[in-house]
Amino acid sequence: DQQVKQNSPSLSVQEGRISILNCDYTNSMFDYFLWYKKYPAEGPTFLISISSIKDKNEDGRFTVFLNKSAKHLSLHIVPSQPGDSAVYFCAASGMGGATNKLIFGTGTLLAVQP
Amino acid sequence: KAGVTQTPRYLIKTRGQQVTLSCSPISGHRSVSWYQQTPGQGLQFLFEYFSETQRNKGNFPGRFSGRQFSNSRSEMNVSTLELGDSALYLCASSLGAGASGYGYTFGSGTRLTVV
């Protein structure tokens, strides 16, 4: 049972435009959501996160929006740059108890065309 | 400071063999988590260790096991390898437990191929 879903395996965007990556989840117990970025042959690196008590968090070009009623979050990258081309993973946490366990989506490959 | 070190980077094994992968966390980090990444499945949680104790375990068969040493280094072992075990195995370290994944630093992974 996939509790965190990224339904778009890939996305192509022109440089300078907005990239919007989507993520859906099923477990209402999640209380933190995180986005990771992964280049080939490297481990994922943390990008941005949001607590379930908020609906928006912004960090430079990256903004994450959370819609709890729809169990949906999105990552907006504005403006997109060629260096943003990577696989983006959405992850969820906070299912109760002291744990660092994250539930990841399957990833979206973003290609930013120059 | 040095990052998370995983060894070896690449490994080829034959079906039925066993394998041990190693992870050295960032100095001072006491929590280590392991994930398996396969195409189309994303990152699947394997185990989480804190202060030599397994705190959480994912939905993997008993062939997958792990441990953590007093210096926080961790190993995972897969016995009786199957073709489907071919994957990138990622280790992540963090300072403490219960951080909900905050402060995770991932290693570059060990690419295991089973033939």
PDB file of C-alpha atoms in Angstrom:
ATOM      1  CA  ASP A   1       0.000   0.000   0.000  1.00  0.00           C
ATOM      2  CA  GLN A   2       1.666   3.192  -1.226  1.00  0.00           C
ATOM      3  CA  GLN A   3       0.954   5.800   1.444  1.00  0.00           C
ATOM      4  CA  VAL A   4       2.831   8.546  -0.397  1.00  0.00           C
ATOM      5  CA  LYS A   5       2.270   8.850  -4.132  1.00  0.00           C
ATOM      6  CA  GLN A   6       3.932  10.860  -6.842  1.00  0.00           C
ATOM      7  CA  ASN A   7       1.814  10.164  -9.887  1.00  0.00           C
ATOM      8  CA  SER A   8       4.016  11.938 -12.414  1.00  0.00           C
ATOM      9  CA  PRO A   9       7.186   9.952 -13.100  1.00  0.00           C
ATOM     10  CA  SER A  10       8.634  12.827 -15.113  1.00  0.00           C
ATOM     11  CA  LEU A  11       8.219  16.515 -15.839  1.00  0.00           C
ATOM     12  CA  SER A  12       9.880  18.746 -18.442  1.00  0.00           C
ATOM     13  CA  VAL A  13       9.998  22.521 -18.012  1.00  0.00           C
ATOM     14  CA  GLN A  14      11.690  25.400 -19.813  1.00  0.00           C
ATOM     15  CA  GLU A  15      14.391  27.339 -17.993  1.00  0.00           C
ATOM     16  CA  GLY A  16      12.951  30.369 -16.202  1.00  0.00           C
ATOM     17  CA  ARG A  17       9.436  28.910 -15.974  1.00  0.00           C
ATOM     18  CA  ILE A  18       7.731  27.422 -12.935  1.00  0.00           C
ATOM     19  CA  SER A  19       8.114  23.730 -12.053  1.00  0.00           C
ATOM     20  CA  ILE A  20       5.302  22.192 -10.027  1.00  0.00           C
ATOM     21  CA  LEU A  21       5.826  18.756  -8.529  1.00  0.00           C
ATOM     22  CA  ASN A  22       2.890  17.033  -6.876  1.00  0.00           C
ATOM     23  CA  CYS A  23       2.510  14.518  -4.091  1.00  0.00           C
ATOM     24  CA  ASP A  24      -0.526  12.826  -2.532  1.00  0.00           C
ATOM     25  CA  TYR A  25      -0.725  10.912   0.732  1.00  0.00           C
ATOM     26  CA  THR A  26      -3.279   8.703   2.397  1.00  0.00           C
ATOM     27  CA  ASN A  27      -2.335   8.671   6.097  1.00  0.00           C
ATOM     28  CA  SER A  28      -3.763  11.603   8.034  1.00  0.00           C
ATOM     29  CA  MET A  29      -1.356  10.810  10.907  1.00  0.00           C
ATOM     30  CA  PHE A  30       1.604  12.253   9.001  1.00  0.00           C
ATOM     31  CA  ASP A  31       2.685  15.509  10.561  1.00  0.00           C
ATOM     32  CA  TYR A  32       5.828  16.424   8.621  1.00  0.00           C
ATOM     33  CA  PHE A  33       6.407  16.436   4.906  1.00  0.00           C
ATOM     34  CA  LEU A  34       9.780  16.786   3.256  1.00  0.00           C
ATOM     35  CA  TRP A  35      11.151  17.102  -0.249  1.00  0.00           C
ATOM     36  CA  TYR A  36      14.472  15.593  -1.267  1.00  0.00           C
ATOM     37  CA  LYS A  37      16.426  16.061  -4.446  1.00  0.00           C
ATOM     38  CA  LYS A  38      18.598  13.327  -5.903  1.00  0.00           C
ATOM     39  CA  TYR A  39      21.244  13.453  -8.611  1.00  0.00           C
ATOM     40  CA  PRO A  40      22.469  10.223 -10.227  1.00  0.00           C
ATOM     41  CA  ALA A  41      25.165   8.405  -8.244  1.00  0.00           C
ATOM     42  CA  GLU A  42      24.536  10.581  -5.175  1.00  0.00           C
ATOM     43  CA  GLY A  43      22.374  10.202  -2.109  1.00  0.00           C
ATOM     44  CA  PRO A  44      19.217  12.326  -1.715  1.00  0.00           C
ATOM     45  CA  THR A  45      19.700  15.781  -0.235  1.00  0.00           C
ATOM     46  CA  PHE A  46      17.133  17.610   1.859  1.00  0.00           C
ATOM     47  CA  LEU A  47      15.439  20.503   0.082  1.00  0.00           C
ATOM     48  CA  ILE A  48      12.509  21.870   2.072  1.00  0.00           C
ATOM     49  CA  SER A  49       9.905  20.703   4.567  1.00  0.00           C
ATOM     50  CA  ILE A  50       6.543  21.667   6.000  1.00  0.00           C
ATOM     51  CA  SER A  51       4.734  20.883   9.200  1.00  0.00           C
ATOM     52  CA  SER A  52       1.132  19.728   8.973  1.00  0.00           C
ATOM     53  CA  ILE A  53       0.020  22.763  10.964  1.00  0.00           C
ATOM     54  CA  LYS A  54       1.114  25.056   8.149  1.00  0.00           C
ATOM     55  CA  ASP A  55      -0.069  25.404   4.581  1.00  0.00           C
ATOM     56  CA  LYS A  56       2.957  27.054   3.017  1.00  0.00           C
ATOM     57  CA  ASN A  57       6.696  27.199   3.517  1.00  0.00           C
ATOM     58  CA  GLU A  58       9.066  29.171   1.352  1.00  0.00           C
ATOM     59  CA  ASP A  59      12.838  29.026   0.960  1.00  0.00           C
ATOM     60  CA  GLY A  60      14.287  31.087  -1.856  1.00  0.00           C
ATOM     61  CA  ARG A  61      13.115  29.702  -5.177  1.00  0.00           C
ATOM     62  CA  PHE A  62      11.387  26.753  -3.497  1.00  0.00           C
ATOM     63  CA  THR A  63       7.901  26.825  -1.981  1.00  0.00           C
ATOM     64  CA  VAL A  64       5.942  23.901  -0.617  1.00  0.00           C
ATOM     65  CA  PHE A  65       2.158  24.056  -0.318  1.00  0.00           C
ATOM     66  CA  LEU A  66       0.124  21.688   1.834  1.00  0.00           C
ATOM     67  CA  ASN A  67      -3.600  21.037   1.422  1.00  0.00           C
ATOM     68  CA  LYS A  68      -4.567  18.798   4.340  1.00  0.00           C
ATOM     69  CA  SER A  69      -8.180  18.377   3.343  1.00  0.00           C
ATOM     70  CA  ALA A  70      -7.101  17.031  -0.041  1.00  0.00           C
ATOM     71  CA  LYS A  71      -4.084  15.212   1.427  1.00  0.00           C
ATOM     72  CA  HIS A  72      -1.976  16.855  -1.250  1.00  0.00           C
ATOM     73  CA  LEU A  73       1.256  18.779  -1.301  1.00  0.00           C
ATOM     74  CA  SER A  74       3.183  20.438  -4.060  1.00  0.00           C
ATOM     75  CA  LEU A  75       6.661  21.842  -4.583  1.00  0.00           C
ATOM     76  CA  HIS A  76       6.997  24.960  -6.695  1.00  0.00           C
ATOM     77  CA  ILE A  77      10.356  25.971  -8.139  1.00  0.00           C
ATOM     78  CA  VAL A  78      10.491  29.487  -9.554  1.00  0.00           C
ATOM     79  CA  PRO A  79      12.379  30.248 -11.693  1.00  0.00           C
ATOM     80  CA  SER A  80      13.521  26.804 -12.797  1.00  0.00           C
ATOM     81  CA  GLN A  81      17.194  26.405 -13.659  1.00  0.00           C
ATOM     82  CA  PRO A  82      19.003  23.642 -15.586  1.00  0.00           C
ATOM     83  CA  GLY A  83      20.818  22.696 -12.361  1.00  0.00           C
ATOM     84  CA  ASP A  84      17.434  21.797 -10.855  1.00  0.00           C
ATOM     85  CA  SER A  85      17.258  18.781 -13.178  1.00  0.00           C
ATOM     86  CA  ALA A  86      17.140  15.803 -10.816  1.00  0.00           C
ATOM     87  CA  VAL A  87      14.752  13.297  -9.255  1.00  0.00           C
ATOM     88  CA  TYR A  88      12.557  14.821  -6.565  1.00  0.00           C
ATOM     89  CA  PHE A  89      11.177  12.666  -3.780  1.00  0.00           C
ATOM     90  CA  CYS A  90       8.338  13.608  -1.507  1.00  0.00           C
ATOM     91  CA  ALA A  91       8.491  12.055   1.983  1.00  0.00           C
ATOM     92  CA  ALA A  92       6.258  11.965   5.038  1.00  0.00           C
ATOM     93  CA  SER A  93       6.945  11.368   8.697  1.00  0.00           C
ATOM     94  CA  GLY A  94       5.556  11.640  12.220  1.00  0.00           C
ATOM     95  CA  MET A  95       3.411   8.579  12.498  1.00  0.00           C
ATOM     96  CA  GLY A  96       3.755   8.526  16.244  1.00  0.00           C
ATOM     97  CA  GLY A  97       6.624   7.468  18.470  1.00  0.00           C
ATOM     98  CA  ALA A  98      10.232   8.523  18.449  1.00  0.00           C
ATOM     99  CA  THR A  99      11.354   7.613  14.999  1.00  0.00           C
ATOM    100  CA  ASN A 100      13.284   8.989  12.066  1.00  0.00           C
ATOM    101  CA  LYS A 101      11.421   6.736   9.622  1.00  0.00           C
ATOM    102  CA  LEU A 102      10.307   8.422   6.430  1.00  0.00           C
ATOM    103  CA  ILE A 103       7.792   7.145   3.900  1.00  0.00           C
ATOM    104  CA  PHE A 104       8.912   8.151   0.414  1.00  0.00           C
ATOM    105  CA  GLY A 105       7.065   8.535  -2.843  1.00  0.00           C
ATOM    106  CA  THR A 106       8.400   6.975  -6.025  1.00  0.00           C
ATOM    107  CA  GLY A 107       9.968  10.195  -7.282  1.00  0.00           C
ATOM    108  CA  THR A 108       9.507  12.611 -10.190  1.00  0.00           C
ATOM    109  CA  LEU A 109      12.300  13.199 -12.677  1.00  0.00           C
ATOM    110  CA  LEU A 110      12.460  16.912 -13.450  1.00  0.00           C
ATOM    111  CA  ALA A 111      14.204  18.023 -16.632  1.00  0.00           C
ATOM    112  CA  VAL A 112      14.751  21.755 -17.038  1.00  0.00           C
ATOM    113  CA  GLN A 113      15.472  22.596 -20.664  1.00  0.00           C
ATOM    114  CA  PRO A 114      17.846  25.531 -21.357  1.00  0.00           C
TER     115      PRO A 114
ATOM    116  CA  LYS B   1      33.088  17.532   8.429  1.00  0.00           C
ATOM    117  CA  ALA B   2      33.114  14.152   6.711  1.00  0.00           C
ATOM    118  CA  GLY B   3      29.779  13.003   5.338  1.00  0.00           C
ATOM    119  CA  VAL B   4      28.104   9.634   5.538  1.00  0.00           C
ATOM    120  CA  THR B   5      30.393   6.969   4.112  1.00  0.00           C
ATOM    121  CA  GLN B   6      29.023   3.813   2.574  1.00  0.00           C
ATOM    122  CA  THR B   7      31.199   0.947   1.448  1.00  0.00           C
ATOM    123  CA  PRO B   8      31.536  -0.590  -0.971  1.00  0.00           C
ATOM    124  CA  ARG B   9      30.113   1.692  -3.669  1.00  0.00           C
ATOM    125  CA  TYR B  10      29.431  -1.145  -6.073  1.00  0.00           C
ATOM    126  CA  LEU B  11      28.997  -4.859  -5.558  1.00  0.00           C
ATOM    127  CA  ILE B  12      28.133  -7.796  -7.781  1.00  0.00           C
ATOM    128  CA  LYS B  13      26.968 -11.000  -6.128  1.00  0.00           C
ATOM    129  CA  THR B  14      25.503 -14.281  -7.264  1.00  0.00           C
ATOM    130  CA  ARG B  15      22.064 -15.570  -6.297  1.00  0.00           C
ATOM    131  CA  GLY B  16      22.168 -17.465  -3.026  1.00  0.00           C
ATOM    132  CA  GLN B  17      25.197 -15.623  -1.665  1.00  0.00           C
ATOM    133  CA  GLN B  18      25.110 -13.225   1.222  1.00  0.00           C
ATOM    134  CA  VAL B  19      26.350  -9.649   1.404  1.00  0.00           C
ATOM    135  CA  THR B  20      27.295  -7.148   4.093  1.00  0.00           C
ATOM    136  CA  LEU B  21      27.112  -3.411   3.509  1.00  0.00           C
ATOM    137  CA  SER B  22      28.685  -0.828   5.763  1.00  0.00           C
ATOM    138  CA  CYS B  23      27.723   2.693   6.778  1.00  0.00           C
ATOM    139  CA  SER B  24      29.777   5.165   8.805  1.00  0.00           C
ATOM    140  CA  PRO B  25      27.596   8.072   9.953  1.00  0.00           C
ATOM    141  CA  ILE B  26      28.639  11.673  10.412  1.00  0.00           C
ATOM    142  CA  SER B  27      30.738  12.052  13.530  1.00  0.00           C
ATOM    143  CA  GLY B  28      28.460  12.604  16.511  1.00  0.00           C
ATOM    144  CA  HIS B  29      25.359  11.234  14.809  1.00  0.00           C
ATOM    145  CA  ARG B  30      23.845   8.357  16.742  1.00  0.00           C
ATOM    146  CA  SER B  31      20.945   7.392  14.497  1.00  0.00           C
ATOM    147  CA  VAL B  32      21.344   5.393  11.292  1.00  0.00           C
ATOM    148  CA  SER B  33      18.562   4.404   8.920  1.00  0.00           C
ATOM    149  CA  TRP B  34      18.715   2.205   5.849  1.00  0.00           C
ATOM    150  CA  TYR B  35      16.644   2.422   2.672  1.00  0.00           C
ATOM    151  CA  GLN B  36      16.395   0.368  -0.499  1.00  0.00           C
ATOM    152  CA  GLN B  37      15.871   2.216  -3.770  1.00  0.00           C
ATOM    153  CA  THR B  38      14.592   0.372  -6.830  1.00  0.00           C
ATOM    154  CA  PRO B  39      13.173   1.790 -10.077  1.00  0.00           C
ATOM    155  CA  GLY B  40       9.466   2.499  -9.731  1.00  0.00           C
ATOM    156  CA  GLN B  41       9.419   1.824  -5.973  1.00  0.00           C
ATOM    157  CA  GLY B  42      11.118   4.887  -4.601  1.00  0.00           C
ATOM    158  CA  LEU B  43      12.953   4.541  -1.303  1.00  0.00           C
ATOM    159  CA  GLN B  44      11.687   1.750   0.906  1.00  0.00           C
ATOM    160  CA  PHE B  45      12.515   1.868   4.627  1.00  0.00           C
ATOM    161  CA  LEU B  46      14.553  -1.078   5.906  1.00  0.00           C
ATOM    162  CA  PHE B  47      15.630  -0.344   9.488  1.00  0.00           C
ATOM    163  CA  GLU B  48      16.467   2.387  11.941  1.00  0.00           C
ATOM    164  CA  TYR B  49      19.063   2.153  14.690  1.00  0.00           C
ATOM    165  CA  PHE B  50      19.789   4.431  17.610  1.00  0.00           C
ATOM    166  CA  SER B  51      22.459   3.750  20.215  1.00  0.00           C
ATOM    167  CA  GLU B  52      22.907   0.160  19.020  1.00  0.00           C
ATOM    168  CA  THR B  53      19.186  -0.591  19.297  1.00  0.00           C
ATOM    169  CA  GLN B  54      16.870  -1.277  16.387  1.00  0.00           C
ATOM    170  CA  ARG B  55      14.009   1.181  16.851  1.00  0.00           C
ATOM    171  CA  ASN B  56      12.016   0.456  13.739  1.00  0.00           C
ATOM    172  CA  LYS B  57      11.904  -2.118  10.988  1.00  0.00           C
ATOM    173  CA  GLY B  58      10.359  -1.987   7.534  1.00  0.00           C
ATOM    174  CA  ASN B  59       8.371  -4.613   5.704  1.00  0.00           C
ATOM    175  CA  PHE B  60      11.220  -6.757   4.426  1.00  0.00           C
ATOM    176  CA  PRO B  61      11.808 -10.504   4.837  1.00  0.00           C
ATOM    177  CA  GLY B  62      14.026 -11.869   7.581  1.00  0.00           C
ATOM    178  CA  ARG B  63      16.879 -12.278   5.064  1.00  0.00           C
ATOM    179  CA  PHE B  64      17.511  -8.582   5.641  1.00  0.00           C
ATOM    180  CA  SER B  65      19.174  -7.809   8.948  1.00  0.00           C
ATOM    181  CA  GLY B  66      21.271  -5.095  10.441  1.00  0.00           C
ATOM    182  CA  ARG B  67      23.156  -3.935  13.467  1.00  0.00           C
ATOM    183  CA  GLN B  68      24.794  -0.878  14.920  1.00  0.00           C
ATOM    184  CA  PHE B  69      28.058  -0.760  16.802  1.00  0.00           C
ATOM    185  CA  SER B  70      29.067   1.321  19.812  1.00  0.00           C
ATOM    186  CA  ASN B  71      30.797   3.852  17.525  1.00  0.00           C
ATOM    187  CA  SER B  72      27.456   4.274  15.658  1.00  0.00           C
ATOM    188  CA  ARG B  73      28.736   2.556  12.518  1.00  0.00           C
ATOM    189  CA  SER B  74      26.113   0.275  11.055  1.00  0.00           C
ATOM    190  CA  GLU B  75      26.049  -2.774   8.847  1.00  0.00           C
ATOM    191  CA  MET B  76      23.258  -4.443   6.989  1.00  0.00           C
ATOM    192  CA  ASN B  77      23.311  -8.018   5.820  1.00  0.00           C
ATOM    193  CA  VAL B  78      21.280  -9.752   3.156  1.00  0.00           C
ATOM    194  CA  SER B  79      21.414 -13.540   3.109  1.00  0.00           C
ATOM    195  CA  THR B  80      20.397 -15.903   0.317  1.00  0.00           C
ATOM    196  CA  LEU B  81      20.408 -13.162  -2.276  1.00  0.00           C
ATOM    197  CA  GLU B  82      17.674 -13.041  -4.903  1.00  0.00           C
ATOM    198  CA  LEU B  83      17.679 -11.227  -8.250  1.00  0.00           C
ATOM    199  CA  GLY B  84      15.061  -8.826  -6.873  1.00  0.00           C
ATOM    200  CA  ASP B  85      17.495  -7.642  -4.211  1.00  0.00           C
ATOM    201  CA  SER B  86      19.398  -5.727  -6.889  1.00  0.00           C
ATOM    202  CA  ALA B  87      19.043  -2.110  -5.809  1.00  0.00           C
ATOM    203  CA  LEU B  88      20.734   0.973  -4.471  1.00  0.00           C
ATOM    204  CA  TYR B  89      21.027   0.710  -0.694  1.00  0.00           C
ATOM    205  CA  LEU B  90      21.140   4.058   1.040  1.00  0.00           C
ATOM    206  CA  CYS B  91      22.141   4.862   4.558  1.00  0.00           C
ATOM    207  CA  ALA B  92      21.099   8.067   6.340  1.00  0.00           C
ATOM    208  CA  SER B  93      22.429   9.390   9.618  1.00  0.00           C
ATOM    209  CA  SER B  94      20.996  11.936  11.997  1.00  0.00           C
ATOM    210  CA  LEU B  95      21.911  13.355  15.361  1.00  0.00           C
ATOM    211  CA  GLY B  96      19.195  11.839  17.489  1.00  0.00           C
ATOM    212  CA  ALA B  97      16.064   9.784  17.480  1.00  0.00           C
ATOM    213  CA  GLY B  98      12.524  10.950  16.962  1.00  0.00           C
ATOM    214  CA  ALA B  99      13.484  13.767  14.642  1.00  0.00           C
ATOM    215  CA  SER B 100      10.966  12.634  12.022  1.00  0.00           C
ATOM    216  CA  GLY B 101      13.699  12.524   9.447  1.00  0.00           C
ATOM    217  CA  TYR B 102      14.895  16.076  10.031  1.00  0.00           C
ATOM    218  CA  GLY B 103      18.596  16.452   9.721  1.00  0.00           C
ATOM    219  CA  TYR B 104      18.929  13.259   7.694  1.00  0.00           C
ATOM    220  CA  THR B 105      22.177  13.150   5.733  1.00  0.00           C
ATOM    221  CA  PHE B 106      22.316  10.402   3.157  1.00  0.00           C
ATOM    222  CA  GLY B 107      25.372   8.573   1.917  1.00  0.00           C
ATOM    223  CA  SER B 108      25.929   7.995  -1.793  1.00  0.00           C
ATOM    224  CA  GLY B 109      24.737   4.424  -1.496  1.00  0.00           C
ATOM    225  CA  THR B 110      25.925   0.954  -2.375  1.00  0.00           C
ATOM    226  CA  ARG B 111      24.786  -0.319  -5.763  1.00  0.00           C
ATOM    227  CA  LEU B 112      24.170  -4.065  -5.391  1.00  0.00           C
ATOM    228  CA  THR B 113      23.692  -6.191  -8.474  1.00  0.00           C
ATOM    229  CA  VAL B 114      22.640  -9.825  -8.063  1.00  0.00           C
ATOM    230  CA  VAL B 115      23.279 -12.079 -11.046  1.00  0.00           C
TER     231      VAL B 115
END
